[in-house]
Amino acid sequence: GDVPWYAVGAMADLPLIDLLVVDGPPAATGAYARRPAVPVLEPRLQERATVVLDDTDREEEAALVVEWSALLEHRRSVSVEATLERTTLLRLAPPGDREAAR
């Protein structure tokens, strides 16, 4: 969309991802600057993977946890775990495998 983000073409040859840490672009980049991370990289996420989003004490990042969970739950089981004061983990598992996502 209108959000400045990383060069998606540079990610074409990425191997499958089992741990995705999203800690950028910085908030000063623009509203919802981190939004593209999961939609763009979701096809590269392993069947069982963990997505870590930093700064979820901020309103926009907290909203992304909800948005990304809804997006991912169409194809996977998702467990949302707030493990640190400012960081949220999303654990992903095969569809219907809610226990494995925990």
XYZ file of N, CA and C in Angstrom:
306
model
N 0.809 -1.187 0.000
C 0.000 0.000 0.000
C 0.851 1.248 0.000
N 0.430 2.223 0.782
C 1.115 3.506 0.849
C 2.220 3.537 1.897
N 2.406 2.439 2.615
C 3.401 2.394 3.676
C 4.774 2.076 3.091
N 5.778 2.931 3.363
C 7.129 2.581 2.907
C 7.582 1.318 3.641
N 8.086 0.354 2.890
C 8.500 -0.904 3.501
C 9.741 -1.404 2.800
N 10.191 -2.574 3.144
C 11.403 -3.141 2.583
C 11.190 -3.619 1.146
N 12.265 -3.851 0.431
C 12.199 -4.308 -0.961
C 11.720 -5.756 -0.997
N 10.476 -5.966 -1.360
C 9.882 -7.304 -1.367
C 10.625 -8.218 -2.340
N 11.086 -7.697 -3.452
C 11.819 -8.505 -4.424
C 13.064 -9.135 -3.848
N 13.663 -8.490 -2.865
C 14.874 -9.027 -2.239
C 14.564 -10.256 -1.380
N 13.299 -10.521 -1.126
C 12.898 -11.640 -0.275
C 12.494 -12.870 -1.066
N 12.561 -12.802 -2.357
C 12.071 -13.880 -3.217
C 12.762 -15.211 -2.972
N 14.018 -15.204 -2.633
C 14.768 -16.444 -2.455
C 14.950 -16.842 -0.999
N 14.171 -16.264 -0.113
C 14.286 -16.626 1.303
C 13.932 -18.096 1.509
N 14.658 -18.771 2.395
C 14.239 -20.129 2.750
C 12.994 -20.055 3.630
N 12.434 -21.204 3.963
C 11.288 -21.217 4.862
C 11.709 -20.669 6.224
N 10.798 -19.955 6.854
C 11.072 -19.239 8.101
C 10.381 -19.954 9.251
N 11.133 -20.242 10.323
C 10.474 -20.801 11.504
C 10.410 -19.789 12.650
N 11.190 -18.709 12.562
C 11.133 -17.622 13.545
C 11.211 -16.300 12.798
N 10.143 -15.526 12.885
C 10.083 -14.218 12.245
C 10.009 -13.166 13.342
N 11.016 -12.298 13.407
C 11.050 -11.210 14.380
C 10.780 -9.913 13.629
N 9.719 -9.219 14.047
C 9.343 -7.964 13.402
C 9.600 -6.827 14.393
N 10.639 -6.067 14.109
C 11.027 -4.946 14.969
C 11.368 -3.733 14.106
N 10.724 -3.593 13.011
C 10.951 -2.478 12.111
C 9.998 -2.629 10.957
N 9.858 -1.602 10.174
C 10.476 -0.290 10.250
C 10.053 0.452 11.522
N 10.824 1.484 11.871
C 10.486 2.253 13.074
C 9.139 2.966 12.935
N 8.524 3.254 14.049
C 7.214 3.920 14.048
C 7.246 5.247 13.308
N 8.380 5.926 13.332
C 8.497 7.224 12.661
C 8.352 7.099 11.137
N 8.455 5.873 10.604
C 8.318 5.651 9.164
C 6.915 6.014 8.690
N 5.938 5.753 9.530
C 4.554 6.050 9.169
C 3.615 5.115 9.908
N 2.346 5.424 9.833
C 1.332 4.610 10.505
C 1.351 3.183 9.965
N 1.310 2.237 10.848
C 1.259 0.811 10.513
C 2.395 0.384 9.576
N 3.572 0.911 9.818
C 4.729 0.611 8.966
C 5.097 -0.872 8.975
N 4.723 -1.601 10.018
C 5.068 -3.029 10.112
C 3.988 -3.942 9.529
N 2.866 -3.377 9.153
C 1.718 -4.154 8.668
C 2.077 -5.164 7.579
N 2.902 -4.840 6.586
C 3.150 -5.787 5.497
C 3.921 -7.050 5.893
N 4.575 -7.062 7.019
C 5.477 -8.173 7.357
C 4.816 -9.544 7.232
N 3.717 -9.756 7.909
C 3.092 -11.082 7.867
C 2.395 -11.357 6.537
N 1.623 -10.428 5.970
C 1.028 -10.741 4.665
C 2.071 -11.066 3.590
N 3.188 -10.358 3.598
C 4.214 -10.600 2.585
C 4.972 -11.903 2.859
N 5.290 -12.162 4.121
C 6.140 -13.315 4.448
C 5.370 -14.575 4.828
N 4.068 -14.498 4.979
C 3.274 -15.673 5.380
C 3.514 -16.882 4.481
N 3.623 -16.745 3.183
C 3.876 -17.931 2.362
C 5.227 -18.599 2.647
N 6.144 -17.874 3.264
C 7.470 -18.416 3.578
C 7.531 -19.010 4.988
N 6.478 -18.834 5.795
C 6.485 -19.347 7.173
C 6.303 -20.861 7.185
N 7.133 -21.524 7.977
C 7.003 -22.972 8.175
C 5.603 -23.284 8.696
N 5.215 -24.544 8.574
C 3.915 -24.964 9.102
C 3.821 -24.659 10.597
N 4.894 -24.942 11.315
C 5.020 -24.558 12.726
C 6.062 -23.443 12.771
N 5.625 -22.265 13.192
C 6.519 -21.109 13.223
C 6.118 -20.198 14.380
N 7.010 -19.280 14.698
C 6.736 -18.270 15.706
C 6.976 -16.907 15.085
N 6.020 -16.006 15.287
C 6.151 -14.622 14.844
C 6.252 -13.771 16.105
N 7.311 -12.979 16.193
C 7.536 -12.104 17.340
C 7.364 -10.666 16.866
N 6.481 -9.930 17.513
C 6.275 -8.520 17.186
C 6.662 -7.698 18.406
N 7.614 -6.802 18.202
C 8.070 -5.943 19.292
C 7.200 -4.691 19.368
N 7.255 -4.052 20.502
C 6.582 -2.772 20.745
C 5.063 -2.884 20.760
N 4.548 -4.020 21.208
C 3.091 -4.196 21.225
C 2.427 -3.431 22.371
N 3.210 -2.644 23.082
C 2.610 -1.719 24.034
C 2.074 -0.485 23.316
N 2.412 -0.349 22.031
C 1.888 0.753 21.217
C 0.589 0.303 20.541
N -0.321 1.233 20.367
C -1.656 0.927 19.840
C -1.605 0.264 18.460
N -0.785 0.769 17.552
C -0.741 0.213 16.200
C -0.230 -1.223 16.196
N 0.812 -1.502 16.952
C 1.345 -2.861 16.981
C 0.369 -3.815 17.663
N -0.317 -3.352 18.703
C -1.339 -4.193 19.354
C -2.442 -4.535 18.353
N -2.811 -3.586 17.522
C -3.830 -3.835 16.498
C -3.319 -4.831 15.460
N -2.018 -4.799 15.161
C -1.451 -5.749 14.200
C -1.511 -7.180 14.713
N -1.368 -7.375 16.010
C -1.488 -8.727 16.574
C -2.855 -9.301 16.240
N -3.890 -8.516 16.414
C -5.253 -8.952 16.120
C -5.422 -9.186 14.619
N -4.936 -8.240 13.818
C -5.062 -8.334 12.362
C -4.315 -9.547 11.810
N -3.070 -9.735 12.237
C -2.274 -10.859 11.753
C -2.861 -12.186 12.212
N -3.358 -12.244 13.438
C -3.973 -13.486 13.934
C -5.157 -13.874 13.061
N -6.001 -12.908 12.738
C -7.165 -13.178 11.889
C -6.723 -13.636 10.505
N -5.710 -13.017 9.956
C -5.195 -13.403 8.644
C -4.653 -14.827 8.669
N -3.866 -15.138 9.679
C -3.225 -16.451 9.759
C -4.198 -17.561 10.110
N -5.228 -17.268 10.895
C -6.162 -18.303 11.338
C -6.967 -18.899 10.200
N -6.949 -18.295 9.039
C -7.624 -18.890 7.886
C -6.886 -20.120 7.381
N -5.599 -20.235 7.710
C -4.792 -21.341 7.199
C -4.046 -22.123 8.276
N -4.072 -21.637 9.523
C -3.279 -22.255 10.592
C -3.990 -22.098 11.929
N -3.498 -22.835 12.907
C -3.900 -22.580 14.279
C -2.943 -21.533 14.827
N -3.475 -20.555 15.561
C -2.660 -19.459 16.078
C -2.915 -19.320 17.568
N -1.834 -19.237 18.326
C -1.910 -18.972 19.751
C -1.163 -17.671 20.010
N -1.827 -16.712 20.635
C -1.202 -15.435 20.948
C -0.681 -15.491 22.374
N 0.614 -15.224 22.521
C 1.234 -15.250 23.841
C 1.977 -13.946 24.081
N 1.560 -13.161 25.061
C 2.317 -11.979 25.463
C 3.327 -12.454 26.495
N 4.588 -12.477 26.146
C 5.582 -13.039 27.036
C 6.449 -11.998 27.718
N 6.527 -10.831 27.135
C 7.300 -9.758 27.722
C 6.448 -8.503 27.752
N 6.908 -7.534 28.458
C 6.145 -6.305 28.627
C 5.749 -5.656 27.303
N 6.658 -5.676 26.321
C 6.421 -4.962 25.063
C 6.447 -5.866 23.843
N 6.481 -7.152 24.030
C 6.652 -8.068 22.906
C 5.588 -9.153 22.946
N 5.025 -9.470 21.785
C 4.003 -10.508 21.675
C 4.479 -11.588 20.720
N 4.259 -12.836 21.106
C 4.582 -13.988 20.266
C 3.312 -14.594 19.725
N 3.317 -14.896 18.441
C 2.246 -15.667 17.809
C 2.846 -17.024 17.463
N 2.306 -18.094 18.025
C 2.775 -19.438 17.704
C 1.815 -20.046 16.685
N 2.387 -20.555 15.604
C 1.596 -21.101 14.510
C 1.764 -22.609 14.441
N 0.701 -23.291 14.070
C 0.706 -24.742 13.931
C -0.210 -25.111 12.758
N -0.181 -26.374 12.352
C -1.068 -26.799 11.264
C -2.535 -26.539 11.626
N -3.387 -26.396 10.639
C -4.802 -26.150 10.896
C -5.392 -27.204 11.828
N -6.195 -26.751 12.780
C -6.858 -27.665 13.700
C -5.981 -28.159 14.834
N -4.721 -27.782 14.865
C -3.774 -28.257 15.874
C -3.543 -27.160 16.913
N -4.600 -26.766 17.610
C -4.511 -25.672 18.575
C -3.546 -25.985 19.716
N -3.501 -27.215 20.161
C -2.594 -27.566 21.263
C -1.137 -27.398 20.863
N -0.797 -27.727 19.626
C 0.585 -27.595 19.164
C 0.985 -26.145 19.022
N 0.013 -25.258 18.816
C 0.322 -23.842 18.697
C 0.640 -23.221 20.042
N 0.299 -23.906 21.122
C 0.537 -23.349 22.457
C 1.915 -23.670 22.960
